[in-house]
mmCIF file of C-alpha atoms and ligand atoms in Angstrom:
data_model
loop_
_atom_site.group_PDB
_atom_site.id
_atom_site.type_symbol
_atom_site.label_atom_id
_atom_site.label_comp_id
_atom_site.label_asym_id
_atom_site.label_seq_id
_atom_site.Cartn_x
_atom_site.Cartn_y
_atom_site.Cartn_z
ATOM 1 C CA UNK R 1 0.003 0.008 0.169
ATOM 2 C CA UNK R 2 1.512 3.215 -0.978
ATOM 3 C CA UNK R 3 1.832 5.921 1.245
ATOM 4 C CA UNK R 4 -1.464 8.256 1.602
ATOM 5 C CA UNK R 5 -0.780 11.686 0.093
ATOM 6 C CA UNK R 6 -4.178 12.567 -0.621
ATOM 7 C CA UNK R 7 -6.079 12.222 2.316
ATOM 8 C CA UNK R 8 -8.976 14.731 2.312
ATOM 9 C CA UNK R 9 -8.389 15.463 -1.074
ATOM 10 C CA UNK R 10 -10.765 15.372 -3.944
ATOM 11 C CA UNK R 11 -9.662 14.296 -7.751
ATOM 12 C CA UNK R 12 -11.483 14.351 -10.716
ATOM 13 C CA UNK R 13 -10.140 11.790 -13.487
ATOM 14 C CA UNK R 14 -11.730 11.601 -17.161
ATOM 15 C CA UNK R 15 -11.818 8.568 -19.242
ATOM 16 C CA UNK R 16 -11.728 6.536 -15.780
ATOM 17 C CA UNK R 17 -14.000 3.700 -16.724
ATOM 18 C CA UNK R 18 -11.150 1.456 -17.944
ATOM 19 C CA UNK R 19 -7.642 1.392 -18.874
ATOM 20 C CA UNK R 20 -5.098 3.886 -17.456
ATOM 21 C CA UNK R 21 -7.862 6.359 -16.040
ATOM 22 C CA UNK R 22 -9.033 3.549 -14.180
ATOM 23 C CA UNK R 23 -5.634 2.830 -12.930
ATOM 24 C CA UNK R 24 -5.208 6.627 -11.858
ATOM 25 C CA UNK R 25 -8.367 6.620 -10.139
ATOM 26 C CA UNK R 26 -7.333 3.360 -8.261
ATOM 27 C CA UNK R 27 -4.155 4.697 -6.966
ATOM 28 C CA UNK R 28 -5.610 8.140 -5.716
ATOM 29 C CA UNK R 29 -8.249 6.116 -3.867
ATOM 30 C CA UNK R 30 -5.347 3.772 -2.441
ATOM 31 C CA UNK R 31 -3.505 6.804 -1.323
ATOM 32 C CA UNK R 32 -6.845 8.531 0.662
ATOM 33 C CA UNK R 33 -8.314 10.601 -2.080
ATOM 34 C CA UNK R 34 -11.809 10.827 -2.973
ATOM 35 C CA UNK R 35 -12.708 10.524 -6.840
ATOM 36 C CA UNK R 36 -15.145 11.483 -9.285
ATOM 37 C CA UNK R 37 -14.717 9.265 -12.372
ATOM 38 C CA UNK R 38 -16.001 10.413 -15.542
ATOM 39 C CA UNK R 39 -16.320 8.612 -18.732
ATOM 40 C CA UNK R 40 -18.401 8.545 -21.981
ATOM 41 C CA UNK R 41 -19.097 4.728 -21.074
ATOM 42 C CA UNK R 42 -21.953 3.700 -18.922
ATOM 43 C CA UNK R 43 -19.346 1.118 -17.074
ATOM 44 C CA UNK R 44 -17.758 3.967 -15.222
ATOM 45 C CA UNK R 45 -20.647 3.610 -12.691
ATOM 46 C CA UNK R 46 -19.430 0.029 -11.992
ATOM 47 C CA UNK R 47 -15.606 0.934 -11.692
ATOM 48 C CA UNK R 48 -16.551 3.679 -9.305
ATOM 49 C CA UNK R 49 -18.756 1.454 -7.539
ATOM 50 C CA UNK R 50 -15.822 -1.190 -6.999
ATOM 51 C CA UNK R 51 -13.789 1.646 -5.833
ATOM 52 C CA UNK R 52 -16.279 3.002 -3.440
ATOM 53 C CA UNK R 53 -16.439 6.297 -5.366
ATOM 54 C CA UNK R 54 -18.655 8.333 -7.618
ATOM 55 C CA UNK R 55 -19.073 8.614 -11.525
ATOM 56 C CA UNK R 56 -20.490 10.645 -13.718
ATOM 57 C CA UNK R 57 -21.515 9.740 -17.562
ATOM 58 C CA UNK R 58 -20.222 12.762 -19.498
ATOM 59 C CA UNK R 59 -18.994 13.259 -23.009
ATOM 60 C CA UNK R 60 -15.738 15.832 -22.195
ATOM 61 C CA UNK R 61 -16.275 17.039 -26.000
ATOM 62 C CA UNK R 62 -19.825 18.285 -25.085
ATOM 63 C CA UNK R 63 -20.199 22.125 -24.558
ATOM 64 C CA UNK R 64 -20.308 23.149 -20.926
ATOM 65 C CA UNK R 65 -19.001 19.441 -20.116
ATOM 66 C CA UNK R 66 -16.222 20.945 -17.704
ATOM 67 C CA UNK R 67 -18.670 22.926 -15.531
ATOM 68 C CA UNK R 68 -21.046 20.188 -15.456
ATOM 69 C CA UNK R 69 -18.126 17.640 -14.217
ATOM 70 C CA UNK R 70 -17.110 20.656 -11.434
ATOM 71 C CA UNK R 71 -20.771 20.900 -10.290
ATOM 72 C CA UNK R 72 -21.158 17.025 -9.970
ATOM 73 C CA UNK R 73 -17.684 16.616 -7.920
ATOM 74 C CA UNK R 74 -18.741 19.709 -5.547
ATOM 75 C CA UNK R 75 -22.376 18.115 -5.066
ATOM 76 C CA UNK R 76 -20.472 14.890 -4.141
ATOM 77 C CA UNK R 77 -17.448 15.908 -1.880
ATOM 78 C CA UNK R 78 -17.822 19.711 -1.705
ATOM 79 C CA UNK R 79 -14.249 20.594 -3.074
ATOM 80 C CA UNK R 80 -11.942 19.772 -6.086
ATOM 81 C CA UNK R 81 -8.225 19.474 -5.675
ATOM 82 C CA UNK R 82 -6.829 17.936 -8.517
ATOM 83 C CA UNK R 83 -7.798 17.457 -12.348
ATOM 84 C CA UNK R 84 -6.639 14.517 -14.628
ATOM 85 C CA UNK R 85 -7.269 15.034 -18.095
ATOM 86 C CA UNK R 86 -6.947 11.641 -19.290
ATOM 87 C CA UNK R 87 -10.001 10.847 -21.688
ATOM 88 C CA UNK R 88 -8.814 10.285 -25.152
ATOM 89 C CA UNK R 89 -9.420 8.421 -28.343
ATOM 90 C CA UNK R 90 -7.016 6.776 -30.883
ATOM 91 C CA UNK R 91 -7.829 5.610 -34.436
ATOM 92 C CA UNK R 92 -5.580 8.110 -36.188
ATOM 93 C CA UNK R 93 -4.352 7.509 -39.794
ATOM 94 C CA UNK R 94 -1.858 8.889 -42.101
ATOM 95 C CA UNK R 95 -2.887 12.362 -43.154
ATOM 96 C CA UNK R 96 -3.702 11.356 -46.579
ATOM 97 C CA UNK R 97 -6.122 8.619 -45.512
ATOM 98 C CA UNK R 98 -7.911 11.139 -42.709
ATOM 99 C CA UNK R 99 -11.085 12.714 -43.500
ATOM 100 C CA UNK R 100 -12.165 15.857 -41.944
ATOM 101 C CA UNK R 101 -14.667 14.090 -39.631
ATOM 102 C CA UNK R 102 -11.590 11.793 -38.298
ATOM 103 C CA UNK R 103 -9.572 14.884 -38.013
ATOM 104 C CA UNK R 104 -12.140 16.974 -36.208
ATOM 105 C CA UNK R 105 -12.724 13.914 -33.820
ATOM 106 C CA UNK R 106 -9.291 13.516 -33.043
ATOM 107 C CA UNK R 107 -8.309 16.962 -32.356
ATOM 108 C CA UNK R 108 -11.620 17.851 -30.617
ATOM 109 C CA UNK R 109 -11.545 15.054 -28.030
ATOM 110 C CA UNK R 110 -7.859 14.662 -27.363
ATOM 111 C CA UNK R 111 -7.015 18.882 -27.615
ATOM 112 C CA UNK R 112 -9.980 21.047 -27.603
ATOM 113 C CA UNK R 113 -11.779 19.449 -24.971
ATOM 114 C CA UNK R 114 -8.792 19.496 -22.636
ATOM 115 C CA UNK R 115 -8.823 23.171 -23.163
ATOM 116 C CA UNK R 116 -12.335 23.675 -22.420
ATOM 117 C CA UNK R 117 -12.698 21.347 -19.407
ATOM 118 C CA UNK R 118 -9.614 22.664 -17.735
ATOM 119 C CA UNK R 119 -10.996 26.503 -18.383
ATOM 120 C CA UNK R 120 -14.385 25.268 -16.841
ATOM 121 C CA UNK R 121 -12.762 23.456 -13.715
ATOM 122 C CA UNK R 122 -9.843 25.456 -12.873
ATOM 123 C CA UNK R 123 -11.448 28.168 -11.312
ATOM 124 C CA UNK R 124 -12.927 25.672 -8.560
ATOM 125 C CA UNK R 125 -9.367 24.765 -7.631
ATOM 126 C CA UNK R 126 -7.946 26.018 -4.473
ATOM 127 C CA UNK R 127 -5.331 29.038 -4.750
ATOM 128 C CA UNK R 128 -2.756 28.034 -4.065
ATOM 129 C CA UNK R 129 -2.718 24.219 -3.993
ATOM 130 C CA UNK R 130 -4.705 23.035 -7.185
ATOM 131 C CA UNK R 131 -3.198 20.491 -9.405
ATOM 132 C CA UNK R 132 -3.848 19.630 -12.987
ATOM 133 C CA UNK R 133 -2.076 16.490 -14.692
ATOM 134 C CA UNK R 134 -2.590 16.074 -18.510
ATOM 135 C CA UNK R 135 -2.072 12.790 -20.513
ATOM 136 C CA UNK R 136 -0.160 13.381 -23.893
ATOM 137 C CA UNK R 137 1.659 10.694 -25.392
ATOM 138 C CA UNK R 138 5.212 9.925 -26.718
ATOM 139 C CA UNK R 139 3.426 10.327 -30.086
ATOM 140 C CA UNK R 140 3.271 13.895 -29.275
ATOM 141 C CA UNK R 141 6.818 14.431 -28.606
ATOM 142 C CA UNK R 142 8.480 12.363 -31.774
ATOM 143 C CA UNK R 143 7.100 11.651 -34.853
ATOM 144 C CA UNK R 144 5.541 8.256 -35.655
ATOM 145 C CA UNK R 145 3.896 7.826 -39.224
ATOM 146 C CA UNK R 146 0.335 7.116 -39.632
ATOM 147 C CA UNK R 147 -1.088 8.631 -36.372
ATOM 148 C CA UNK R 148 -0.936 12.213 -37.543
ATOM 149 C CA UNK R 149 -4.147 13.970 -36.047
ATOM 150 C CA UNK R 150 -3.734 12.153 -32.776
ATOM 151 C CA UNK R 151 0.137 12.951 -32.544
ATOM 152 C CA UNK R 152 -0.671 16.875 -33.260
ATOM 153 C CA UNK R 153 -3.431 16.685 -30.553
ATOM 154 C CA UNK R 154 -1.005 15.231 -28.236
ATOM 155 C CA UNK R 155 1.867 17.718 -29.021
ATOM 156 C CA UNK R 156 -0.801 20.376 -28.272
ATOM 157 C CA UNK R 157 -1.525 18.591 -25.071
ATOM 158 C CA UNK R 158 2.088 18.793 -23.859
ATOM 159 C CA UNK R 159 2.536 22.688 -24.990
ATOM 160 C CA UNK R 160 -1.198 23.062 -23.282
ATOM 161 C CA UNK R 161 0.540 22.086 -20.365
ATOM 162 C CA UNK R 162 3.592 24.543 -20.535
ATOM 163 C CA UNK R 163 1.160 27.437 -21.544
ATOM 164 C CA UNK R 164 -0.915 26.920 -18.504
ATOM 165 C CA UNK R 165 2.028 26.296 -15.870
ATOM 166 C CA UNK R 166 2.816 29.969 -16.932
ATOM 167 C CA UNK R 167 -0.886 31.347 -16.443
ATOM 168 C CA UNK R 168 -1.613 29.400 -13.323
ATOM 169 C CA UNK R 169 1.850 29.201 -11.534
ATOM 170 C CA UNK R 170 1.327 32.891 -9.949
ATOM 171 C CA UNK R 171 -1.999 31.363 -8.504
ATOM 172 C CA UNK R 172 -0.104 28.479 -6.978
ATOM 173 C CA UNK R 173 -1.615 25.961 -9.203
ATOM 174 C CA UNK R 174 0.935 23.346 -10.764
ATOM 175 C CA UNK R 175 0.116 21.994 -14.159
ATOM 176 C CA UNK R 176 2.334 19.033 -15.447
ATOM 177 C CA UNK R 177 1.662 16.100 -17.959
ATOM 178 C CA UNK R 178 2.632 12.439 -18.328
ATOM 179 C CA UNK R 179 3.664 11.289 -21.902
ATOM 180 C CA UNK R 180 2.859 7.295 -21.940
ATOM 181 C CA UNK R 181 4.693 5.256 -24.434
ATOM 182 C CA UNK R 182 3.053 1.907 -24.873
ATOM 183 C CA UNK R 183 0.517 0.754 -22.495
ATOM 184 C CA UNK R 184 -1.308 -2.394 -22.465
ATOM 185 C CA UNK R 185 -5.177 -1.026 -22.525
ATOM 186 C CA UNK R 186 -8.436 -1.614 -24.773
ATOM 187 C CA UNK R 187 -6.950 1.473 -26.887
ATOM 188 C CA UNK R 188 -3.982 -0.706 -27.824
ATOM 189 C CA UNK R 189 -4.848 -4.240 -27.815
ATOM 190 C CA UNK R 190 -5.474 -4.378 -31.779
ATOM 191 C CA UNK R 191 -1.991 -2.671 -32.348
ATOM 192 C CA UNK R 192 -0.392 -5.841 -30.864
ATOM 193 C CA UNK R 193 -1.629 -7.641 -34.313
ATOM 194 C CA UNK R 194 0.364 -4.704 -36.307
ATOM 195 C CA UNK R 195 4.196 -6.343 -37.126
ATOM 196 C CA UNK R 196 5.020 -2.579 -38.038
ATOM 197 C CA UNK R 197 4.062 -1.461 -34.495
ATOM 198 C CA UNK R 198 5.438 -4.368 -32.549
ATOM 199 C CA UNK R 199 8.809 -3.779 -34.604
ATOM 200 C CA UNK R 200 8.997 -0.004 -34.631
ATOM 201 C CA UNK R 201 7.266 0.802 -31.163
ATOM 202 C CA UNK R 202 7.373 -2.369 -28.892
ATOM 203 C CA UNK R 203 10.881 -4.239 -29.591
ATOM 204 C CA UNK R 204 13.061 -0.844 -29.520
ATOM 205 C CA UNK R 205 11.898 -0.239 -25.667
ATOM 206 C CA UNK R 206 14.902 -0.498 -23.621
ATOM 207 C CA UNK R 207 13.405 -1.854 -20.412
ATOM 208 C CA UNK R 208 11.969 -4.331 -22.799
ATOM 209 C CA UNK R 209 8.254 -4.851 -22.083
ATOM 210 C CA UNK R 210 5.175 -2.724 -22.716
ATOM 211 C CA UNK R 211 3.724 -0.747 -19.976
ATOM 212 C CA UNK R 212 0.734 -1.463 -17.611
ATOM 213 C CA UNK R 213 -1.994 1.286 -16.771
ATOM 214 C CA UNK R 214 -0.324 1.203 -13.221
ATOM 215 C CA UNK R 215 2.877 2.323 -14.636
ATOM 216 C CA UNK R 216 1.434 5.460 -15.673
ATOM 217 C CA UNK R 217 -0.703 6.064 -12.371
ATOM 218 C CA UNK R 218 2.689 6.206 -10.093
ATOM 219 C CA UNK R 219 3.837 9.086 -12.241
ATOM 220 C CA UNK R 220 0.552 10.919 -12.312
ATOM 221 C CA UNK R 221 0.202 10.339 -8.504
ATOM 222 C CA UNK R 222 3.763 12.015 -7.833
ATOM 223 C CA UNK R 223 2.767 14.865 -10.200
ATOM 224 C CA UNK R 224 -0.264 15.562 -8.288
ATOM 225 C CA UNK R 225 1.417 15.196 -4.955
ATOM 226 C CA UNK R 226 3.310 17.407 -2.660
ATOM 227 C CA UNK R 227 6.410 15.361 -3.480
ATOM 228 C CA UNK R 228 6.340 17.660 -6.763
ATOM 229 C CA UNK R 229 5.660 20.641 -4.895
ATOM 230 C CA UNK R 230 8.569 22.424 -7.097
ATOM 231 C CA UNK R 231 7.573 20.871 -10.082
ATOM 232 C CA UNK R 232 5.242 22.464 -12.942
ATOM 233 C CA UNK R 233 5.328 22.462 -16.759
ATOM 234 C CA UNK R 234 6.889 19.277 -17.099
ATOM 235 C CA UNK R 235 5.872 16.716 -19.765
ATOM 236 C CA UNK R 236 7.287 13.272 -18.204
ATOM 237 C CA UNK R 237 7.596 10.378 -20.594
ATOM 238 C CA UNK R 238 6.426 7.165 -19.081
ATOM 239 C CA UNK R 239 7.561 4.784 -21.827
ATOM 240 C CA UNK R 240 10.323 2.488 -20.692
ATOM 241 C CA UNK R 241 13.039 4.629 -21.934
ATOM 242 C CA UNK R 242 11.843 4.533 -25.613
ATOM 243 C CA UNK R 243 12.139 8.315 -26.429
ATOM 244 C CA UNK R 244 15.631 8.331 -24.803
ATOM 245 C CA UNK R 245 17.230 5.397 -26.579
ATOM 246 C CA UNK R 246 15.109 3.795 -29.048
ATOM 247 C CA UNK R 247 17.477 3.608 -31.465
ATOM 248 C CA UNK R 248 20.166 1.392 -29.907
ATOM 249 C CA UNK R 249 20.248 -1.803 -28.265
ATOM 250 C CA UNK R 250 23.472 -3.820 -28.313
HETATM 251 N N1 NAD P 1 -2.524 2.838 -23.964
HETATM 252 C C1 NAD P 1 -1.492 3.725 -24.499
HETATM 253 O O1 NAD P 1 -0.571 3.013 -25.149
HETATM 254 C C2 NAD P 1 -1.394 5.356 -24.303
HETATM 255 C C3 NAD P 1 -0.137 5.657 -24.836
HETATM 256 C C4 NAD P 1 -0.054 7.150 -24.561
HETATM 257 C C5 NAD P 1 -1.198 8.032 -24.425
HETATM 258 N N2 NAD P 1 -2.364 7.362 -24.092
HETATM 259 C C6 NAD P 1 -3.608 8.241 -23.855
HETATM 260 O O2 NAD P 1 -3.956 7.823 -22.428
HETATM 261 C C7 NAD P 1 -5.249 7.843 -22.301
HETATM 262 C C8 NAD P 1 -6.003 6.706 -21.825
HETATM 263 O O3 NAD P 1 -5.648 5.928 -22.799
HETATM 264 P P1 NAD P 1 -6.097 4.195 -22.492
HETATM 265 O O4 NAD P 1 -5.068 3.793 -23.190
HETATM 266 O O5 NAD P 1 -6.429 3.939 -21.178
HETATM 267 O O6 NAD P 1 -7.381 4.106 -23.617
HETATM 268 P P2 NAD P 1 -8.814 3.476 -23.161
HETATM 269 O O7 NAD P 1 -9.592 3.566 -24.540
HETATM 270 O O8 NAD P 1 -8.729 2.079 -22.693
HETATM 271 O O9 NAD P 1 -9.499 4.403 -22.135
HETATM 272 C C9 NAD P 1 -9.952 5.542 -22.640
HETATM 273 C C10 NAD P 1 -11.387 6.110 -21.638
HETATM 274 O O10 NAD P 1 -11.531 7.461 -22.235
HETATM 275 C C11 NAD P 1 -12.975 7.461 -22.703
HETATM 276 N N3 NAD P 1 -13.467 8.465 -23.232
HETATM 277 C C12 NAD P 1 -13.080 8.700 -24.544
HETATM 278 N N4 NAD P 1 -13.586 9.615 -25.232
HETATM 279 C C13 NAD P 1 -14.168 10.220 -24.246
HETATM 280 C C14 NAD P 1 -15.274 11.383 -24.085
HETATM 281 N N5 NAD P 1 -15.426 12.098 -25.340
HETATM 282 N N6 NAD P 1 -15.593 11.800 -22.903
HETATM 283 C C15 NAD P 1 -15.403 11.014 -21.813
HETATM 284 N N7 NAD P 1 -14.840 10.081 -21.807
HETATM 285 C C16 NAD P 1 -14.108 9.330 -23.022
HETATM 286 C C17 NAD P 1 -13.240 6.044 -23.235
HETATM 287 O O11 NAD P 1 -14.547 5.636 -22.756
HETATM 288 C C18 NAD P 1 -12.411 5.159 -22.227
HETATM 289 O O12 NAD P 1 -12.718 4.686 -21.001
HETATM 290 C C19 NAD P 1 -5.758 8.641 -23.455
HETATM 291 O O13 NAD P 1 -5.784 10.110 -23.354
HETATM 292 C C20 NAD P 1 -4.684 8.176 -24.456
HETATM 293 O O14 NAD P 1 -4.429 8.945 -25.677
HETATM 294 C C21 NAD P 1 -2.392 5.812 -23.974
#
């Protein structure tokens, strides 16, 4: 059982029905937080019940979603200390094969919704003391062909993190991000059948394995905790060393 760094605190985690979001919510609960789990999927209610927490079925893309989420968290727990923008979708293609609807869906869900939700929830965070953690991707930090709109959105999330750290730092709100590499979740399950993906993205990982959702939850908890009290504007790769050393295994 990890040290309880979040006793008495309230966290919102978007995209928390499963995968990385579920693991982040689980970690916060293990460390004493109360959590509002938000997701499009109705399964989020079961995930929340399992964790003894509250849930909200909500599409983060919908206009006003951030205020709806904030009001649900305040009604359930009376305060909001931490926002984790984790909800996201894959399904990206090379640009030549991306129609307008796909580009719009990927940018809106993975980037624009993060800006809008954060704009609406951040006024409810304590000043000083609020914390925001965004979920970017290694695909947003280095080029990987065939994932263009997704990668551009995730690069936007990384830059948004730096921008907002500057804007909210004077209010005592820290803003950081994780950039996961290959993590085994429902989002990536189909990729494992793709030989190009396995050869280019999985085999070069220096730690010689794919990540688990809990591998991301630990760094998110660190960034949200007082252990990172002087850390803001950082985009932390959680990738088994892929970005650092993917070109050379002896
Ligand atoms: N799995 C990986 O290898 C990997 C790598 C880098 C980044 N990421 C990012 O991590 C985050 C979590 O991904 P995951 O792998 O757990 O995927 P996942 O598909 O297992 O989980 C994503 C969750 O977000 C929810 N969601 C999607 N769109 C939503 C919306 N509009 N409103 C509310 N909820 C919505 C889904 O219903 C789902 O429960 C995503 O932002 C993803 O881009 C994942």
